[in-house]
Short mmCIF file of C-alpha atoms in Angstrom, two decimals:
data_model
loop_
_atom_site.label_atom_id
_atom_site.label_comp_id
_atom_site.label_asym_id
_atom_site.label_seq_id
_atom_site.Cartn_x
_atom_site.Cartn_y
_atom_site.Cartn_z
CA MET V 11 77.99 32.88 13.55
CA GLN V 12 79.05 29.44 11.10
CA ILE V 13 82.88 29.63 12.74
CA SER V 14 83.58 28.89 16.58
CA LEU V 15 85.04 32.17 18.60
CA GLU V 16 87.94 30.90 18.63
CA ASN V 17 89.02 30.53 14.98
CA LEU V 18 86.94 34.07 14.29
CA LEU V 19 89.70 35.53 16.45
CA GLU V 20 92.71 33.78 14.50
CA GLU V 21 91.23 35.19 11.30
CA LEU V 22 91.05 38.48 12.67
CA SER V 23 95.07 38.21 14.56
CA GLY V 24 96.38 41.42 14.77
CA ILE V 25 93.06 43.55 14.71
CA GLU V 26 92.14 44.70 18.61
CA ALA V 27 89.21 42.47 19.48
CA ILE V 28 87.45 42.02 22.79
CA ALA V 29 85.45 38.90 23.55
CA ASN V 30 84.63 39.28 27.05
CA PRO V 31 80.59 38.61 27.39
CA ALA V 32 80.34 41.51 29.70
CA GLN V 33 82.37 44.39 27.81
CA VAL V 34 80.55 42.77 24.54
CA ALA V 35 77.12 43.52 26.01
CA LYS V 36 77.92 46.87 27.38
CA LEU V 37 79.23 47.56 23.76
CA SER V 38 75.97 46.24 22.41
CA GLU V 39 73.74 49.08 23.80
CA ASP V 40 73.29 52.67 22.65
CA TYR V 41 70.43 55.03 24.85
CA PHE V 42 67.59 53.09 23.27
CA HIS V 43 66.53 52.71 27.70
CA PHE V 44 64.92 56.07 26.43
CA SER V 45 62.04 54.27 25.12
CA PRO V 46 60.17 52.17 27.21
CA VAL V 47 59.03 50.46 24.03
CA LEU V 48 62.19 49.56 23.00
CA VAL V 49 63.50 48.11 25.70
CA PRO V 50 61.70 45.10 25.78
CA LEU V 51 62.76 44.98 22.41
CA LEU V 52 66.30 45.20 22.50
CA THR V 53 67.26 44.40 26.05
CA GLY V 54 69.33 40.95 25.63
CA LYS V 55 70.73 42.00 21.95
CA VAL V 56 74.35 41.33 21.94
CA GLY V 57 76.93 40.65 19.40
CA ASP V 58 79.28 37.73 19.80
CA ILE V 59 82.57 40.05 19.65
CA VAL V 60 83.53 43.39 19.00
CA VAL V 61 86.54 44.70 16.50
CA ARG V 62 88.15 47.94 16.98
CA PRO V 63 90.04 48.58 13.48
CA LYS V 64 92.86 51.03 13.41
CA ASN V 65 92.94 51.47 9.77
CA GLU V 66 90.90 51.04 6.50
CA SER V 67 92.93 47.82 5.56
CA GLU V 68 92.04 46.65 8.93
CA VAL V 69 88.24 47.34 8.06
CA LEU V 70 88.72 45.34 4.52
CA ARG V 71 89.95 42.43 6.55
CA ILE V 72 86.78 42.58 8.74
CA ALA V 73 84.62 42.89 5.79
CA LYS V 74 86.20 40.10 4.04
CA VAL V 75 85.60 37.66 6.98
CA CYS V 76 82.03 38.96 7.60
CA VAL V 77 81.54 37.82 3.83
CA LYS V 78 83.49 34.80 4.34
CA TYR V 79 81.33 33.29 7.26
CA GLN V 80 78.22 34.93 6.53
CA ILE V 81 78.63 36.95 9.99
CA PRO V 82 76.41 40.02 10.85
CA LEU V 83 78.28 43.11 10.74
CA THR V 84 76.77 46.04 13.21
CA LEU V 85 78.91 49.57 13.31
CA ARG V 86 79.25 51.31 16.44
CA GLY V 87 80.94 54.76 17.03
CA SER V 88 80.66 56.24 20.54
CA GLY V 89 76.91 54.69 21.24
CA THR V 90 75.06 58.16 21.57
CA GLY V 91 72.26 56.94 19.50
CA ASN V 92 68.66 56.84 20.73
CA TYR V 93 67.17 54.15 18.89
CA GLY V 94 69.23 50.87 18.91
CA GLN V 95 71.05 52.03 15.75
CA SER V 96 74.32 50.29 16.78
CA THR V 97 72.58 47.69 18.91
CA PRO V 98 73.00 44.45 17.07
CA LEU V 99 69.76 42.12 16.36
CA LYS V 100 71.61 39.07 14.82
CA GLY V 101 74.50 38.80 17.40
CA GLY V 102 77.92 38.62 14.81
CA ILE V 103 80.63 41.43 15.09
CA ILE V 104 80.67 44.80 16.21
CA LEU V 105 83.07 47.18 14.46
CA GLU V 106 83.79 49.85 16.53
CA THR V 107 85.23 52.92 14.93
CA LEU V 108 86.97 55.23 17.62
CA ARG V 109 90.48 54.27 16.89
CA LEU V 110 90.22 55.33 12.96
CA GLN V 111 90.51 59.05 14.46
CA GLU V 112 92.79 60.72 11.76
CA ILE V 113 91.70 64.44 10.82
CA LYS V 114 93.30 64.02 7.02
CA TRP V 115 93.11 67.79 6.57
CA ILE V 116 91.39 70.96 7.60
CA LYS V 117 91.23 74.14 5.14
CA ALA V 118 89.00 77.12 5.04
CA GLY V 119 85.11 75.77 5.05
CA LEU V 120 86.21 72.05 4.98
CA ALA V 121 87.34 68.80 6.72
CA ARG V 122 88.24 65.64 5.77
CA VAL V 123 88.36 62.93 8.81
CA GLU V 124 88.22 59.28 9.43
CA THR V 125 85.08 58.25 10.57
CA GLY V 126 85.93 57.72 14.37
CA VAL V 127 86.98 61.40 15.06
CA LYS V 128 85.07 62.74 17.99
CA LEU V 129 83.41 65.91 16.78
CA ALA V 130 84.86 67.93 19.79
CA THR V 131 88.25 66.96 18.52
CA LEU V 132 87.49 68.15 14.65
CA ASP V 133 86.13 71.72 16.35
CA LYS V 134 89.32 72.59 18.62
CA LYS V 135 91.20 71.40 15.57
CA ALA V 136 89.30 73.90 13.20
CA GLN V 137 88.87 76.66 15.51
CA GLU V 138 93.00 76.96 15.14
CA ILE V 139 92.00 78.21 11.57
CA GLY V 140 88.65 80.08 12.83
CA TRP V 141 85.88 77.44 11.43
CA GLU V 142 83.83 75.06 13.39
CA SER V 143 81.40 72.50 12.43
CA ARG V 144 78.18 73.56 11.01
CA MET V 145 76.38 71.51 13.53
CA VAL V 146 76.68 69.00 16.15
CA PRO V 147 74.31 67.05 18.68
CA SER V 148 74.12 67.85 22.33
CA THR V 149 76.72 64.69 22.69
CA TYR V 150 79.17 66.34 20.81
CA ARG V 151 82.19 66.14 23.01
CA ILE V 152 81.87 61.79 22.88
CA ALA V 153 80.01 61.56 19.41
CA THR V 154 81.65 60.73 16.32
CA VAL V 155 81.75 62.09 13.04
CA GLY V 156 80.77 58.92 11.02
CA GLY V 157 78.39 58.22 14.01
CA PHE V 158 76.48 61.45 13.79
CA ILE V 159 76.02 61.30 9.89
CA SER V 160 74.65 57.56 10.48
CA GLY V 161 72.23 57.98 13.17
CA GLY V 162 71.67 61.60 13.38
CA SER V 163 69.80 64.24 11.58
CA GLY V 164 70.98 67.83 13.10
CA GLY V 165 71.38 69.59 15.98
CA ILE V 166 73.10 72.64 17.50
CA GLY V 167 73.58 74.50 14.32
CA SER V 168 70.76 73.75 12.51
CA VAL V 169 68.97 76.91 12.98
CA LEU V 170 71.70 78.29 10.82
CA TYR V 171 72.67 75.36 8.48
CA GLY V 172 69.47 72.92 8.13
CA GLN V 173 69.72 69.36 8.40
CA LEU V 174 72.51 66.75 7.91
CA ARG V 175 70.24 65.67 4.64
CA ASP V 176 70.19 69.16 3.26
CA ARG V 177 72.44 69.55 0.09
CA GLY V 178 75.94 70.95 1.08
CA ASN V 179 76.02 69.39 4.53
CA LEU V 180 78.13 66.14 3.45
CA ARG V 181 80.32 66.52 1.02
CA SER V 182 81.75 62.96 0.53
CA VAL V 183 81.63 59.25 2.10
CA ARG V 184 83.95 56.69 1.47
CA VAL V 185 82.65 53.33 2.33
CA VAL V 186 84.02 49.73 2.52
CA THR V 187 81.77 47.12 0.76
CA LEU V 188 80.52 43.62 2.03
CA GLU V 189 80.78 41.77 -1.27
CA ASP V 190 82.47 38.82 -2.08
CA GLU V 191 85.62 41.22 -2.82
CA PRO V 192 85.23 43.79 -0.51
CA ARG V 193 86.21 46.79 -2.04
CA ILE V 194 86.33 50.64 -1.38
CA ILE V 195 83.57 53.05 -3.08
CA GLU V 196 83.90 57.11 -2.94
CA LEU V 197 80.54 59.06 -3.20
CA ARG V 198 80.32 62.41 -3.98
CA GLY V 199 77.55 65.12 -4.26
CA ASP V 200 73.83 63.93 -4.03
CA ASP V 201 75.51 60.27 -3.84
CA VAL V 202 76.39 60.69 -0.47
CA GLN V 203 72.56 60.40 0.47
CA LYS V 204 72.56 56.52 -0.22
CA VAL V 205 74.20 56.02 3.32
CA ASN V 206 73.43 59.17 4.77
CA HIS V 207 71.40 58.85 8.06
CA ALA V 208 71.23 54.79 6.86
CA TYR V 209 72.22 53.38 10.75
CA GLY V 210 74.75 51.44 9.35
CA THR V 211 73.03 49.20 6.83
CA ASN V 212 74.58 49.71 3.68
CA GLY V 213 78.41 50.51 3.74
CA ILE V 214 81.36 50.88 6.55
CA ILE V 215 82.16 54.45 6.28
CA THR V 216 85.65 54.99 6.85
CA GLU V 217 86.30 58.71 5.84
CA LEU V 218 84.36 61.76 5.12
CA GLU V 219 84.53 65.18 4.15
CA VAL V 220 82.29 67.67 5.98
CA PRO V 221 81.62 71.05 5.57
CA LEU V 222 83.04 73.54 8.58
CA ALA V 223 81.19 77.07 9.40
CA PRO V 224 82.75 80.37 10.48
CA ALA V 225 83.65 79.88 14.21
CA TYR V 226 82.14 83.07 15.97
CA ALA V 227 82.58 83.66 19.79
CA TRP V 228 78.96 82.34 21.22
CA MET V 229 77.96 83.67 24.50
CA GLU V 230 75.63 81.21 26.35
CA CYS V 231 72.05 82.97 28.02
CA ILE V 232 69.19 81.63 29.54
CA VAL V 233 66.39 83.71 29.24
CA SER V 234 63.39 83.42 31.54
CA PHE V 235 59.45 84.10 30.97
CA THR V 236 56.32 83.73 32.92
CA ASP V 237 54.41 82.30 30.50
CA PHE V 238 55.50 79.54 27.96
CA MET V 239 53.86 80.86 24.94
CA THR V 240 56.05 84.17 25.09
CA ALA V 241 58.77 82.14 25.48
CA ALA V 242 58.10 80.27 22.27
CA ARG V 243 57.30 83.36 20.44
CA PHE V 244 60.64 84.66 21.32
CA GLY V 245 62.31 81.87 19.99
CA GLN V 246 60.67 82.30 16.93
CA ALA V 247 61.29 85.80 16.84
CA LEU V 248 65.13 85.40 17.25
CA GLY V 249 65.18 82.78 14.62
CA ASN V 250 63.50 85.14 12.16
CA SER V 251 65.88 88.03 13.45
CA ASP V 252 68.49 87.80 10.37
CA GLY V 253 70.62 90.37 11.87
CA ILE V 254 71.25 88.20 14.91
CA ILE V 255 73.80 85.43 14.64
CA LYS V 256 72.84 82.66 16.66
CA LYS V 257 73.36 78.81 16.89
CA MET V 258 70.97 77.48 19.55
CA ILE V 259 67.35 78.30 20.51
CA SER V 260 66.41 75.92 23.19
CA ILE V 261 62.57 76.72 24.26
CA HIS V 262 61.58 74.62 28.01
CA ALA V 263 58.39 74.92 29.25
CA ALA V 264 57.95 74.14 32.77
CA PRO V 265 58.58 71.82 35.00
CA ILE V 266 61.40 71.14 32.38
CA PRO V 267 63.89 73.47 33.81
CA SER V 268 63.62 71.84 37.55
CA TYR V 269 65.46 69.08 36.04
CA PHE V 270 68.25 70.81 34.99
CA ALA V 271 69.96 70.59 38.79
CA ALA V 272 73.43 72.54 37.46
CA LEU V 273 71.51 75.30 36.65
CA GLN V 274 68.81 75.64 39.36
CA SER V 275 70.46 78.78 41.26
CA TYR V 276 70.00 80.65 38.09
CA ILE V 277 66.57 79.79 36.99
CA PRO V 278 63.71 81.35 38.49
CA THR V 279 60.99 78.57 40.19
CA GLY V 280 58.17 77.36 38.04
CA ALA V 281 59.56 79.78 34.88
CA HIS V 282 59.70 78.49 31.59
CA CYS V 283 63.21 78.98 29.67
CA ALA V 284 64.86 79.74 26.71
CA LEU V 285 68.81 78.21 26.32
CA VAL V 286 70.68 80.04 23.75
CA LEU V 287 74.02 80.35 22.00
CA VAL V 288 74.20 84.12 20.10
CA ALA V 289 77.25 85.89 18.69
CA GLU V 290 78.97 87.87 21.61
CA SER V 291 78.88 90.81 19.14
CA ASP V 292 75.32 90.57 19.33
CA ARG V 293 74.70 90.95 22.32
CA GLU V 294 72.95 94.70 22.32
CA PRO V 295 70.26 93.71 19.30
CA PHE V 296 69.80 90.24 21.31
CA ALA V 297 69.30 92.20 24.18
CA SER V 298 66.80 94.21 23.37
CA LEU V 299 64.68 91.67 21.58
CA VAL V 300 64.60 89.92 25.30
CA GLN V 301 63.27 93.09 26.75
CA GLU V 302 61.03 93.46 23.98
CA PHE V 303 59.52 90.08 24.76
CA GLN V 304 59.55 91.27 28.68
CA GLY V 305 62.26 88.16 29.32
CA GLU V 306 64.71 88.16 31.75
CA ILE V 307 68.43 87.28 31.21
CA CYS V 308 69.03 85.07 34.58
CA TYR V 309 72.52 83.27 33.28
CA GLU V 310 75.20 84.64 31.22
CA LYS V 311 78.65 83.66 29.80
CA SER V 312 81.14 85.09 27.63
CA ALA V 313 82.37 82.61 25.15
CA GLN V 314 85.82 82.69 26.71
CA GLU V 315 83.92 81.69 30.45
CA ALA V 316 81.60 79.16 28.15
CA SER V 317 84.61 77.43 26.90
CA LYS V 318 85.32 76.13 30.16
CA GLY V 319 83.42 73.53 32.46
CA ILE V 320 79.45 73.10 31.89
CA SER V 321 77.92 74.03 28.47
CA LEU V 322 74.22 74.84 27.55
CA VAL V 323 74.59 72.55 24.89
CA GLU V 324 74.23 69.69 26.90
CA PHE V 325 71.01 70.63 28.46
CA THR V 326 69.32 70.52 24.96
CA TRP V 327 68.14 68.32 22.61
CA ASN V 328 68.21 64.92 23.94
CA HIS V 329 70.12 65.74 26.64
CA THR V 330 67.22 67.40 28.17
CA THR V 331 65.35 64.31 28.11
CA LEU V 332 68.71 62.53 29.80
CA HIS V 333 68.62 65.49 32.19
CA ALA V 334 64.67 64.95 33.14
CA ARG V 335 64.74 60.92 32.95
CA ALA V 336 67.70 61.45 35.97
CA VAL V 337 65.27 62.59 38.17
CA ASP V 338 62.39 60.75 37.03
CA PRO V 339 63.08 57.31 34.84
CA SER V 340 59.68 56.93 33.69
CA LEU V 341 59.75 60.04 31.52
CA THR V 342 60.48 59.30 27.93
CA TYR V 343 60.21 61.70 24.64
CA LEU V 344 58.54 62.27 21.33
CA GLN V 345 60.42 64.27 18.33
CA SER V 346 57.99 66.43 16.50
CA LEU V 347 57.81 68.86 13.22
CA PHE V 348 55.63 72.08 13.45
CA LEU V 349 55.71 72.92 9.65
CA ASN V 350 53.47 75.92 8.15
CA ASP V 351 52.94 77.01 11.62
CA PRO V 352 54.40 81.10 11.66
CA LYS V 353 52.16 81.93 14.50
CA LEU V 354 52.88 79.00 16.42
CA GLU V 355 49.14 78.26 16.67
CA LEU V 356 49.46 74.37 16.75
CA VAL V 357 52.53 74.70 19.45
CA GLN V 358 49.61 76.35 21.50
CA GLN V 359 47.41 73.84 21.06
CA MET V 360 49.83 70.73 21.82
CA TYR V 361 50.80 72.76 24.96
CA GLU V 362 47.29 73.41 26.30
CA PHE V 363 45.83 70.17 24.84
CA PHE V 364 47.98 67.89 26.83
CA GLY V 365 49.34 70.09 29.39
CA ASP V 366 52.32 68.66 31.58
CA GLU V 367 51.98 64.91 30.26
CA VAL V 368 53.56 66.07 27.17
CA MET V 369 55.77 68.97 28.34
CA MET V 370 56.67 71.41 25.49
CA HIS V 371 60.71 71.34 24.51
CA LEU V 372 61.24 73.12 21.12
CA GLU V 373 64.27 73.59 19.61
CA PHE V 374 64.27 75.94 16.10
CA ILE V 375 66.25 74.61 13.22
CA LYS V 376 65.66 75.66 9.40
CA VAL V 377 63.88 73.93 7.09
CA ASN V 378 63.78 74.59 3.30
CA GLY V 379 65.04 78.10 4.23
CA VAL V 380 62.41 78.92 7.27
CA VAL V 381 62.96 78.64 10.65
CA ILE V 382 60.47 76.56 12.15
CA PRO V 383 60.18 74.92 15.99
CA ALA V 384 60.95 71.27 16.16
CA ALA V 385 60.13 69.55 19.34
CA ILE V 386 61.20 66.58 21.51
CA GLN V 387 58.69 66.90 24.24
CA VAL V 388 59.14 65.48 27.41
CA VAL V 389 56.64 62.58 28.10
CA ARG V 390 54.81 61.34 31.32
CA PHE V 391 55.09 57.79 30.08
CA THR V 392 51.89 55.37 30.87
CA ASP V 393 51.72 52.59 28.63
CA SER V 394 52.27 51.90 24.87
CA ASP V 395 48.64 52.47 24.11
CA ARG V 396 48.60 55.84 25.29
CA LEU V 397 51.51 56.83 23.84
CA ASN V 398 50.14 55.69 20.48
CA ALA V 399 47.15 57.71 21.08
CA ILE V 400 49.15 60.81 21.61
CA ILE V 401 51.45 60.44 18.59
CA GLN V 402 48.09 59.76 16.56
CA TYR V 403 46.38 62.88 18.12
CA HIS V 404 49.55 65.29 16.87
CA GLU V 405 49.43 63.69 13.34
CA SER V 406 45.70 64.43 12.97
CA GLN V 407 46.21 67.62 13.61
CA GLY V 408 49.21 67.97 11.27
CA VAL V 409 51.91 67.34 13.32
CA PHE V 410 55.02 65.57 11.81
CA ILE V 411 55.80 62.96 14.23
CA ALA V 412 60.06 61.24 13.86
CA ASN V 413 58.80 58.43 16.08
CA PRO V 414 61.95 57.52 18.60
CA HIS V 415 60.28 54.47 19.75
CA THR V 416 61.58 52.75 16.63
CA TYR V 417 64.53 50.96 15.42
CA ILE V 418 63.43 50.55 11.92
CA LEU V 419 65.16 52.68 9.70
CA GLU V 420 62.00 53.90 7.70
CA ASP V 421 59.42 53.74 10.52
CA GLY V 422 61.17 56.81 12.51
CA GLY V 423 61.81 60.00 10.59
CA MET V 424 61.48 58.84 7.00
CA LYS V 425 58.08 57.08 6.51
CA THR V 426 58.59 55.60 3.34
CA ILE V 427 61.25 53.87 1.42
CA ASP V 428 64.36 55.50 0.36
CA TYR V 429 65.09 53.53 -2.75
CA ASP V 430 68.74 54.80 -3.65
CA GLN V 431 69.59 53.41 0.14
CA LEU V 432 67.74 50.44 -0.42
CA ASN V 433 69.63 49.74 -4.15
CA PHE V 434 72.79 50.79 -2.58
CA LYS V 435 72.48 47.61 -0.01
CA ARG V 436 71.79 45.37 -2.65
CA MET V 437 75.05 46.34 -4.30
CA VAL V 438 77.35 46.59 -1.69
CA ASP V 439 76.01 44.09 0.87
CA PRO V 440 74.22 41.59 -1.45
CA TYR V 441 73.89 38.88 1.72
CA GLY V 442 72.11 41.49 4.13
CA LEU V 443 75.02 41.39 6.55
CA MET V 444 75.20 44.88 7.76
CA ASN V 445 73.00 45.94 10.62
CA PRO V 446 70.28 42.93 9.73
CA GLU V 447 66.61 43.86 10.34
CA LYS V 448 67.04 47.58 10.75
CA MET V 449 65.95 48.22 6.95
CA LYS V 450 62.59 47.24 6.32
CA ALA V 451 62.51 47.53 2.64
CA TRP V 452 65.26 44.93 2.57
CA GLN V 453 62.96 42.36 4.15
CA MET V 454 60.18 43.06 1.78
#
């Protein structure tokens, strides 16, 4: 920084700020420790100060100070990302959004919120008029709307509504720029993709309009199977069953269920299982499908029961990895898409080829109108060379890998330069102050 911490605090007077080194270090981390590759790269990368603006005017002040003194700026919601998205590589200011928590309005099918509103808070309010978020991450209790848009891609609900980048899943974004004279820009329509899943590299999101879905009474079930591929085919069949309304289909090969301490008394030892959210009104056809695949419903909660205490949602998506690592911290994970695999032959090939070195965990999602299995496999890590070999084998066989072991935007799931995002950054962040070194195209 070209300004002393004391003078910086003076410039930001009236805005809540944290300068205690221990607190700043804690707020410089997310869950990058899920990756043994990222740990040595990101450990010790910390900001100089954390600011907590309470309104857009304070955000504009922070932006102006960053430009004036050429201070790097990193955005942070609740810090639930897994790739170091909110870890500052060049120090500077961390802008935490949690005080920007006003729900501007909610109406049938649509809500406008400030970026720091938590997804669980939005859902609670939306459910009062019969609506809910279209999709949420497994961290929905604490994750923010803006953080999910900036660092996420999909989640619980993606089996119905696809991914965040699908047209219609984000309606508008209001951003503050880091130009010589910071300004506010509202993006609508396809223009929202300029900042969608951009790690906060090209604009400070302050408000968003997000679509909502009809809120069903979701029952929670665990179905156990003696054979993994039967469980996987059950998941695909449930995904393909248009007459059964579902929000989550999460399939886990043994021994993954053994890592779910709170569910141990329900799941038979050594079983493979499906964790599902299904509309309570569709229990009968759902039970018939379970019977067809010779599964056993070993856990069931009505929607009312499921609204209290632990939720199956928190054993799915990357919470699966969290539970596994709580038992064995050496474990890590992969993110895979099995496109064009309607008979799950490629899923079976990977499952049989790697055995429990790469434990199969499927999350069914919709891609271009078709339900497919995405995988968040739990991996027994030995070294980086072996991990790269596992990735390369998947890719050589036609499995798309969204690499979770990089903090570079283009090297994760995109695999290409998004010129709309790059050009927008050139306009709104001409000095490259926002989350520097995360967008590879900017360095080229």
